[in-house]
Amino acid sequence: LSLSDIARAAGVSLTTASRALNNAYGIAPATREKVLATARRLDYVVSPDAVRLARGGTRRVALVVPHIDRWFFGAMVAGVEDILAKADVDLLLYHVGGSDDRRSFFTHLPARRKVDAVIVVAFPVGEAERDRLALMGVSIVAAGGQSVEYPYVCIDDYRAGRQAVDHLVELGHRRIAMIAAHDPDQPGWPARSGRSEAYVHALAEIGVPLRNELIRDVNWGGTNAATAMDDILDGGDPPTAVYAHSDELALGVLGSLRRHGLRVPQDVSVVGIDDHPHAGLVDLTTVRQPVREQGAIAARLVLDELDGTDTASVDGGGGSAAVTVHTTLVVRGTTSPPVEHTEIAADRVSRP
Amino acid sequence: LSLSDIARAAGVSLTTASRALNNAYGIAPATREKVLATARRLDYVVSPDAVRLARGGTRRVALVVPHIDRWFFGAMVAGVEDILAKADVDLLLYHVGGSDDRRSFFTHLPARRKVDAVIVVAFPVGEAERDRLALMGVSIVAAGGQSVEYPYVCIDDYRAGRQAVDHLVELGHRRIAMIAAHDPDQPGWPARSGRSEAYVHALAEIGVPLRNELIRDVNWGGTNAATAMDDILDGGDPPTAVYAHSDELALGVLGSLRRHGLRVPQDVSVVGIDDHPHAGLVDLTTVRQPVREQGAIAARLVLDELDGTDTASVDGGGGSAAVTVHTTLVVRGTTSPPVEHTEIAADRVSRP
């Protein structure tokens, strides 16, 4: 009989079950009683280690973030730190680049019990790792990604993608390329696939078939996007528009187009997602997501967990808080209607 | 009689004096004896609070960083975290945007004694704050900035500036604009002034007088640089080249030139400093600084302090470790010799 069994039987999250059994902070009296009753009914024995570890707060939160030198992650950290600092909660930063780092982080953290909660930025936490943290009474909150297992804040990636692609479609574009992004260290992460689905659905709705020669899936980073765009252009018959999964990819696309002698937006329109601070500098049309705000919301979700707002009792049945922030299309100078005769654009492609 | 007096009389840093008196880790026996002898000679009384606080390590280091959502600061954090994580030292992150935040941070930190050391990224620590930290045995290390008072790692800003400006001069440019950066929250910070001095000296060496209409001093950020460049161009008679204190400023300059219908580099050359990941995407000539490496070196300086390499005994006389990392000119597509008749460029200026 495991703690998970108790949690399931009591209809609460693992974290809540652990806290209730360990008499820790942050549990509504009714919820605690329900968990204790379930544990008694099932003859569950609490391990002394778990009691020792879960009781009491460190007033520290771990922020686990890949790629801290990218704007998205830095802005997320700024938002988290701002709220935690005001609550006098310290932030332990863990920069985990690859999936090995991430595994190592989750293997070592619980044994040391340095924090009350973990905020993961834009990557998923596996089941075994969730269980370890829950057993110790360490909460998890996701920023910039979704989970049914713990509270999260993110954008609606499908909607953001539709805002970008629909803008191109409404301008009259039909031959639209997509530079999709993936992170090789998190192959199963679903957050980005919404952005690809948006492209597939938008084209399907107007009866435009998908063309493999116009779709590239690259690792994050503008340089990779530039290479992918080079590849598409070298195939001849360029698209009239490009949808990039992020502004950093779009910056790479703009570089590739410039080297090929194609004008933006006269020959090719480009749209990204993020509203990176550099998007305005290159006059990039994009879909803005409020990143710092997501960080602040993630921090508030953590504080709710620590200060006793029991999310299980709010949502019922062990459900978690979920916040989706809005995205906005920002039309700038890199998008316009396609030229009448796309052959003209094709003629202008020069080889750099 | 203060601890500073003891430190001065013993010829060691405040930190070393505090540690020696508090019998803390990280002090060579000979140094400790020297400090203790000095204290005895001067009848210095150690406060019990200081003893309690300074003794023993937390194995935590505070990283105090402004503007975490900018690449430079994020890369610095990544470099620090990598080394500290390997040494099993935790990183408490404090994001301090303005000078009020910074004051507040230093006022609150020592009383709580949460860390063994503080790494400050690219801003100075005042004397009163240094004394407070030293009294508690908390070391300071600067990353991306200089100090005679504590160990640091940085680039040679003057040299980096000369690499940029000399490149323009060697190409034949004489009418060179400068977009200088300052941070309104740290008016006295000398790090950036080396970059301005480089411009002044380089022009003086070739007998070119400074022209106020070609120099702008702006707050960090590409948008401000774009506005400053607009202002220079709207004055008529554009420069043949622009030296920007950072790549982010240079990106703003490129946007302004594009909006004014000026071609880069045919009409105007542009050079920055940093080698920001986006510099390559826009084919920007720049001076590369290894930022992540500076973060790693700062972390090693901290570990040296904590693990007992007494910098005072290395350098003698209370001096601190100082590491200057090299910068490299990276010539890309935004610089070329000026056109023969600069009037041509002037004619081409359009008003956006």
PDB file of C-alpha atoms in Angstrom, chain A residues 59-60 63 68-71 73-79 81-82 88-96 112 114 221-223 226 248 251-252 254-256 258-259 276-278 280-283 292, chain B residues 59-60 63 68-71 73-79 81-82 88-96 112 114 221-223 226 248 251-252 254-256 258-259 276-278 280-283 292:
ATOM      1  CA  ARG A  59      10.590  29.139   2.781  1.00  0.00           C
ATOM      2  CA  ARG A  60      12.619  28.283  -0.285  1.00  0.00           C
ATOM      3  CA  LEU A  63      13.064  27.126  -9.927  1.00  0.00           C
ATOM      4  CA  ILE A  68      18.375  30.480 -18.846  1.00  0.00           C
ATOM      5  CA  ASP A  69      20.248  32.600 -21.386  1.00  0.00           C
ATOM      6  CA  ARG A  70      17.183  32.772 -23.628  1.00  0.00           C
ATOM      7  CA  TRP A  71      14.769  35.638 -23.196  1.00  0.00           C
ATOM      8  CA  PHE A  73      13.280  31.696 -19.646  1.00  0.00           C
ATOM      9  CA  GLY A  74      14.915  34.803 -18.207  1.00  0.00           C
ATOM     10  CA  ALA A  75      11.635  36.713 -18.327  1.00  0.00           C
ATOM     11  CA  MET A  76       9.908  33.796 -16.628  1.00  0.00           C
ATOM     12  CA  VAL A  77      12.525  33.814 -13.853  1.00  0.00           C
ATOM     13  CA  ALA A  78      12.108  37.582 -13.403  1.00  0.00           C
ATOM     14  CA  GLY A  79       8.349  37.160 -12.959  1.00  0.00           C
ATOM     15  CA  GLU A  81      11.447  36.102  -8.453  1.00  0.00           C
ATOM     16  CA  ASP A  82       9.507  39.333  -8.179  1.00  0.00           C
ATOM     17  CA  ASP A  88      10.097  36.751   1.541  1.00  0.00           C
ATOM     18  CA  VAL A  89      10.506  33.327  -0.036  1.00  0.00           C
ATOM     19  CA  ASP A  90      13.947  32.554  -1.424  1.00  0.00           C
ATOM     20  CA  LEU A  91      14.531  31.218  -4.895  1.00  0.00           C
ATOM     21  CA  LEU A  92      17.008  28.406  -5.494  1.00  0.00           C
ATOM     22  CA  LEU A  93      17.872  28.365  -9.163  1.00  0.00           C
ATOM     23  CA  TYR A  94      18.682  25.145 -10.968  1.00  0.00           C
ATOM     24  CA  HIS A  95      19.721  25.415 -14.577  1.00  0.00           C
ATOM     25  CA  VAL A  96      19.112  22.067 -16.201  1.00  0.00           C
ATOM     26  CA  ARG A 112      17.947  16.832   0.553  1.00  0.00           C
ATOM     27  CA  LYS A 114      15.856  21.995   0.527  1.00  0.00           C
ATOM     28  CA  GLY A 221      17.585  28.673 -32.118  1.00  0.00           C
ATOM     29  CA  GLY A 222      17.725  31.151 -34.950  1.00  0.00           C
ATOM     30  CA  THR A 223      20.712  29.562 -36.650  1.00  0.00           C
ATOM     31  CA  ALA A 226      18.094  29.981 -40.946  1.00  0.00           C
ATOM     32  CA  GLU A 248      13.996  33.642 -32.478  1.00  0.00           C
ATOM     33  CA  LEU A 251      14.907  36.105 -36.865  1.00  0.00           C
ATOM     34  CA  GLY A 252      16.804  33.229 -38.466  1.00  0.00           C
ATOM     35  CA  LEU A 254      14.648  36.814 -41.923  1.00  0.00           C
ATOM     36  CA  GLY A 255      18.412  36.350 -42.189  1.00  0.00           C
ATOM     37  CA  SER A 256      18.009  33.527 -44.689  1.00  0.00           C
ATOM     38  CA  ARG A 258      17.899  38.515 -46.843  1.00  0.00           C
ATOM     39  CA  ARG A 259      20.834  36.375 -47.974  1.00  0.00           C
ATOM     40  CA  HIS A 276      10.634  38.954 -28.052  1.00  0.00           C
ATOM     41  CA  PRO A 277      12.201  42.364 -27.241  1.00  0.00           C
ATOM     42  CA  HIS A 278      14.045  42.158 -30.565  1.00  0.00           C
ATOM     43  CA  GLY A 280      10.065  45.272 -32.580  1.00  0.00           C
ATOM     44  CA  LEU A 281      13.612  46.131 -33.674  1.00  0.00           C
ATOM     45  CA  VAL A 282      13.256  44.095 -36.875  1.00  0.00           C
ATOM     46  CA  ASP A 283       9.612  45.155 -37.285  1.00  0.00           C
ATOM     47  CA  ARG A 292       6.898  37.677 -17.086  1.00  0.00           C
TER      48      ARG A 292
ATOM     49  CA  ARG B  59      26.796  25.972   1.125  1.00  0.00           C
ATOM     50  CA  ARG B  60      24.641  28.546  -0.563  1.00  0.00           C
ATOM     51  CA  LEU B  63      23.684  35.592  -7.217  1.00  0.00           C
ATOM     52  CA  ILE B  68      17.804  38.609 -15.901  1.00  0.00           C
ATOM     53  CA  ASP B  69      15.760  38.532 -19.106  1.00  0.00           C
ATOM     54  CA  ARG B  70      18.699  39.885 -21.104  1.00  0.00           C
ATOM     55  CA  TRP B  71      21.076  37.470 -22.743  1.00  0.00           C
ATOM     56  CA  PHE B  73      22.827  38.271 -17.576  1.00  0.00           C
ATOM     57  CA  GLY B  74      21.205  34.929 -18.368  1.00  0.00           C
ATOM     58  CA  ALA B  75      24.447  33.604 -19.855  1.00  0.00           C
ATOM     59  CA  MET B  76      26.327  34.792 -16.780  1.00  0.00           C
ATOM     60  CA  VAL B  77      23.856  32.955 -14.529  1.00  0.00           C
ATOM     61  CA  ALA B  78      24.220  29.786 -16.603  1.00  0.00           C
ATOM     62  CA  GLY B  79      28.004  29.895 -16.215  1.00  0.00           C
ATOM     63  CA  GLU B  81      25.172  27.762 -11.911  1.00  0.00           C
ATOM     64  CA  ASP B  82      27.066  25.146 -13.872  1.00  0.00           C
ATOM     65  CA  ASP B  88      27.063  20.916  -4.732  1.00  0.00           C
ATOM     66  CA  VAL B  89      26.652  24.547  -3.722  1.00  0.00           C
ATOM     67  CA  ASP B  90      23.144  25.964  -4.110  1.00  0.00           C
ATOM     68  CA  LEU B  91      22.416  29.185  -5.879  1.00  0.00           C
ATOM     69  CA  LEU B  92      19.959  31.685  -4.401  1.00  0.00           C
ATOM     70  CA  LEU B  93      18.900  34.032  -7.158  1.00  0.00           C
ATOM     71  CA  TYR B  94      18.059  37.649  -6.430  1.00  0.00           C
ATOM     72  CA  HIS B  95      16.812  39.720  -9.315  1.00  0.00           C
ATOM     73  CA  VAL B  96      17.384  43.361  -8.448  1.00  0.00           C
ATOM     74  CA  ARG B 112      19.554  36.708   7.636  1.00  0.00           C
ATOM     75  CA  LYS B 114      21.545  32.793   4.242  1.00  0.00           C
ATOM     76  CA  GLY B 221      17.918  48.512 -24.962  1.00  0.00           C
ATOM     77  CA  GLY B 222      17.573  48.403 -28.713  1.00  0.00           C
ATOM     78  CA  THR B 223      14.541  50.669 -28.820  1.00  0.00           C
ATOM     79  CA  ALA B 226      16.925  53.151 -32.530  1.00  0.00           C
ATOM     80  CA  GLU B 248      21.387  44.984 -28.612  1.00  0.00           C
ATOM     81  CA  LEU B 251      20.184  45.891 -33.509  1.00  0.00           C
ATOM     82  CA  GLY B 252      18.266  49.083 -32.783  1.00  0.00           C
ATOM     83  CA  LEU B 254      20.164  48.593 -37.852  1.00  0.00           C
ATOM     84  CA  GLY B 255      16.387  49.052 -37.538  1.00  0.00           C
ATOM     85  CA  SER B 256      16.735  52.835 -37.663  1.00  0.00           C
ATOM     86  CA  ARG B 258      16.598  50.394 -42.512  1.00  0.00           C
ATOM     87  CA  ARG B 259      13.662  52.704 -41.847  1.00  0.00           C
ATOM     88  CA  HIS B 276      24.866  38.134 -28.808  1.00  0.00           C
ATOM     89  CA  PRO B 277      23.278  34.963 -30.281  1.00  0.00           C
ATOM     90  CA  HIS B 278      21.253  37.219 -32.592  1.00  0.00           C
ATOM     91  CA  GLY B 280      25.048  36.186 -36.345  1.00  0.00           C
ATOM     92  CA  LEU B 281      21.443  36.165 -37.537  1.00  0.00           C
ATOM     93  CA  VAL B 282      21.652  39.775 -38.700  1.00  0.00           C
ATOM     94  CA  ASP B 283      25.252  39.309 -39.911  1.00  0.00           C
ATOM     95  CA  ARG B 292      29.212  32.157 -19.803  1.00  0.00           C
TER      96      ARG B 292
END
